[in-house]
XYZ file of C-alpha atoms in Angstrom:
239
model
C -17.585 30.874 -69.273
C -19.742 28.816 -71.618
C -17.647 29.570 -74.691
C -14.462 28.607 -72.868
C -15.972 25.329 -71.672
C -17.176 24.500 -75.184
C -13.765 25.341 -76.634
C -12.052 23.136 -74.060
C -14.465 20.306 -74.887
C -13.559 20.681 -78.561
C -9.893 20.511 -77.620
C -10.564 17.309 -75.684
C -12.167 15.754 -78.766
C -9.228 16.721 -80.981
C -6.683 15.425 -78.472
C -8.673 12.214 -78.091
C -8.750 11.692 -81.857
C -5.022 12.391 -82.014
C -4.365 9.858 -79.250
C -6.459 7.257 -81.082
C -4.473 7.750 -84.287
C -1.229 7.404 -82.367
C -2.523 4.214 -80.754
C -3.090 2.795 -84.236
C 0.535 3.560 -85.085
C 1.619 1.755 -81.943
C -0.468 -1.312 -82.833
C 1.263 -1.378 -86.202
C 4.572 -1.801 -84.385
C 5.817 1.681 -85.167
C 7.987 2.263 -82.138
C 7.861 3.014 -78.435
C 7.622 6.741 -79.081
C 4.060 6.181 -80.318
C 3.187 4.673 -76.924
C 4.503 7.740 -75.100
C 2.663 10.123 -77.417
C -0.544 8.101 -77.166
C -0.420 8.466 -73.391
C 0.529 12.148 -73.646
C -2.363 13.070 -75.932
C -4.742 10.941 -73.879
C -3.732 12.949 -70.818
C -4.076 16.158 -72.824
C -7.668 15.138 -73.552
C -8.314 14.377 -69.877
C -6.871 17.742 -68.884
C -9.114 19.512 -71.385
C -12.157 17.675 -70.043
C -11.242 18.816 -66.523
C -10.843 22.374 -67.824
C -14.245 22.224 -69.523
C -15.899 20.884 -66.365
C -14.213 23.477 -64.172
C -15.331 26.326 -66.404
C -18.841 24.944 -66.847
C -19.815 23.879 -63.327
C -17.105 25.252 -61.053
C -13.714 24.308 -59.667
C -13.197 21.738 -56.930
C -10.100 20.061 -55.544
C -10.488 16.947 -57.699
C -11.254 18.867 -60.892
C -8.315 21.198 -60.441
C -6.004 18.357 -59.406
C -6.821 16.395 -62.561
C -6.361 19.515 -64.675
C -3.005 20.214 -63.046
C -1.625 16.681 -63.324
C -2.956 15.735 -66.755
C -3.099 19.119 -68.432
C -0.191 21.053 -66.962
C 2.463 18.485 -66.065
C 2.311 14.898 -67.277
C 1.281 15.326 -70.900
C 4.231 17.525 -71.838
C 6.637 15.261 -69.950
C 5.419 12.241 -71.928
C 5.680 14.174 -75.183
C 9.325 14.744 -74.280
C 9.809 11.034 -73.550
C 8.383 10.227 -76.981
C 10.685 12.751 -78.618
C 13.718 11.258 -76.883
C 12.647 7.739 -77.861
C 12.449 8.814 -81.479
C 15.741 10.696 -81.489
C 17.700 8.075 -79.528
C 15.807 4.757 -79.296
C 18.920 2.907 -78.097
C 18.482 4.566 -74.698
C 14.791 3.708 -74.530
C 14.889 2.166 -71.027
C 16.555 5.307 -69.679
C 13.933 7.613 -71.223
C 11.093 5.484 -69.866
C 12.724 5.446 -66.430
C 12.973 9.234 -66.458
C 9.346 9.452 -67.540
C 8.259 7.108 -64.753
C 10.169 9.132 -62.155
C 8.601 12.389 -63.344
C 5.145 10.797 -63.403
C 5.508 9.432 -59.872
C 6.851 12.751 -58.578
C 4.055 14.677 -60.269
C 1.245 12.534 -58.909
C 2.776 12.481 -55.422
C 3.325 16.245 -55.453
C -0.294 16.983 -56.300
C -1.552 14.346 -53.853
C 0.193 16.053 -50.926
C -0.619 19.610 -52.051
C -4.268 20.424 -51.443
C -5.487 23.439 -53.436
C -6.943 26.328 -51.459
C -10.744 26.095 -51.499
C -11.069 29.875 -51.345
C -8.955 30.350 -54.464
C -11.019 27.749 -56.318
C -14.273 29.384 -55.212
C -13.061 32.808 -56.318
C -12.063 31.467 -59.725
C -15.466 29.823 -60.074
C -17.260 33.061 -59.202
C -15.203 34.955 -61.773
C -15.533 32.314 -64.508
C -11.756 32.064 -64.431
C -9.081 29.390 -64.206
C -7.441 29.080 -60.771
C -3.875 30.325 -60.597
C -1.629 27.424 -59.656
C 0.683 29.422 -57.425
C -2.233 30.921 -55.504
C -4.154 27.646 -55.318
C -1.289 25.489 -54.089
C 0.806 28.146 -52.392
C 4.156 29.271 -53.703
C 6.088 26.697 -51.676
C 3.901 23.665 -52.390
C 5.608 20.871 -54.294
C 2.820 20.775 -56.894
C 3.726 24.339 -57.840
C 7.518 24.251 -57.476
C 7.934 21.323 -59.882
C 5.867 23.013 -62.607
C 8.541 25.074 -64.309
C 11.410 22.549 -64.138
C 9.183 19.826 -65.609
C 7.372 21.872 -68.222
C 10.262 24.044 -69.400
C 12.648 21.105 -69.751
C 10.033 18.998 -71.525
C 9.029 21.873 -73.793
C 12.663 22.456 -74.765
C 13.114 18.766 -75.637
C 9.942 18.582 -77.734
C 10.425 21.908 -79.489
C 14.147 21.457 -80.074
C 13.761 17.904 -81.344
C 10.896 18.819 -83.658
C 12.699 21.837 -85.099
C 15.915 19.899 -85.618
C 14.121 17.025 -87.324
C 11.825 19.247 -89.383
C 14.600 21.479 -90.677
C 17.000 18.599 -91.294
C 14.424 16.582 -93.238
C 12.615 19.625 -94.657
C 9.251 18.390 -93.428
C 6.572 21.022 -93.020
C 4.454 18.637 -90.965
C 7.128 18.290 -88.297
C 7.514 22.062 -88.125
C 3.744 22.343 -87.670
C 4.039 20.062 -84.651
C 6.654 22.415 -83.203
C 4.350 25.356 -83.911
C 1.439 23.598 -82.205
C 3.496 22.872 -79.099
C 4.465 26.545 -78.965
C 0.864 27.729 -79.369
C -0.273 25.445 -76.550
C 2.558 26.722 -74.348
C 1.322 30.307 -74.723
C -1.674 29.359 -72.573
C 0.402 29.812 -69.411
C 1.514 33.263 -70.566
C -2.079 34.220 -71.314
C -3.241 33.101 -67.882
C -0.489 35.032 -66.113
C -1.585 38.083 -68.106
C -5.137 37.666 -66.806
C -6.499 36.546 -70.181
C -8.161 33.373 -68.912
C -10.797 33.449 -71.647
C -8.070 32.892 -74.251
C -6.506 29.877 -72.503
C -8.941 27.206 -73.813
C -8.576 28.627 -77.322
C -4.767 28.478 -77.146
C -4.780 24.904 -75.856
C -7.309 23.794 -78.467
C -5.532 25.574 -81.309
C -2.219 24.103 -80.180
C -3.365 20.484 -80.248
C -5.207 21.075 -83.536
C -2.020 22.365 -85.181
C -0.033 19.445 -83.729
C -2.579 16.996 -85.121
C -2.484 18.699 -88.527
C 1.304 18.449 -88.503
C 1.174 14.769 -87.592
C -1.193 14.035 -90.468
C 0.843 16.131 -92.910
C 4.053 14.351 -91.936
C 2.308 11.008 -92.412
C 1.196 11.983 -95.919
C 4.744 13.089 -96.747
C 6.120 9.717 -95.646
C 3.582 7.830 -97.748
C 4.218 9.997 -100.806
C 7.946 9.401 -100.555
C 7.792 5.773 -99.436
C 10.809 3.715 -100.576
C 10.469 0.770 -102.860
C 9.702 -2.638 -101.405
C 12.665 -4.069 -99.557
C 14.227 -0.686 -98.860
C 14.649 0.643 -95.349
C 11.643 2.703 -94.309
C 11.954 6.103 -92.702
C 11.364 6.205 -88.954
C 7.623 6.206 -88.250
C 6.091 8.910 -86.110
C 8.197 11.573 -87.791
C 5.406 13.980 -87.031
C 7.191 14.914 -83.848
C 10.685 13.868 -84.611
């Protein structure tokens, strides 16, 4: 699946650029949420690299494990941590603690759940993406934590972005919500057997999120308060 691998590589570049921009915000002292989002988009990029490698040269336990941890679990959890930090920074230590617990559980779950080599080989032969339930087994911890982690995190990110975007009437923030939703459709596409569309959905999703982040930043600069006034919360692209 050469096209899929190339599309995933493009998605990795976009996510990497997004992470770099967020890191610049963090260096400017713009809040702990920027740290969480920097890590989240960095992991998104790593997951897309693993997806590109898996589609280009074949799936192996390490490749699929990296894809599962970075691309399917941790990045969305850290996006949720960033959203919570932006919405309620006074409880920052609690949000970081929750993020650390989820991260530790995720890594441990994948470490003790070896993917089935036969499933990976079959996916490689078919130029497909391995199904997580089949690869890990329906009872494996790496599979059973997927929906609780991703659905809860998705609800936090989407709900927070919609609430903030509608309340402040910021198109950029709503674009972030749209991008998160587009990326989330990748799991639906894979369950429907449309593996070829998964890299495109993930790449389109992060591209729309990045566009929303940049649009929200331009809106803040255009409406910046006079010197000495209280500035709007930075990172409003996702909050």
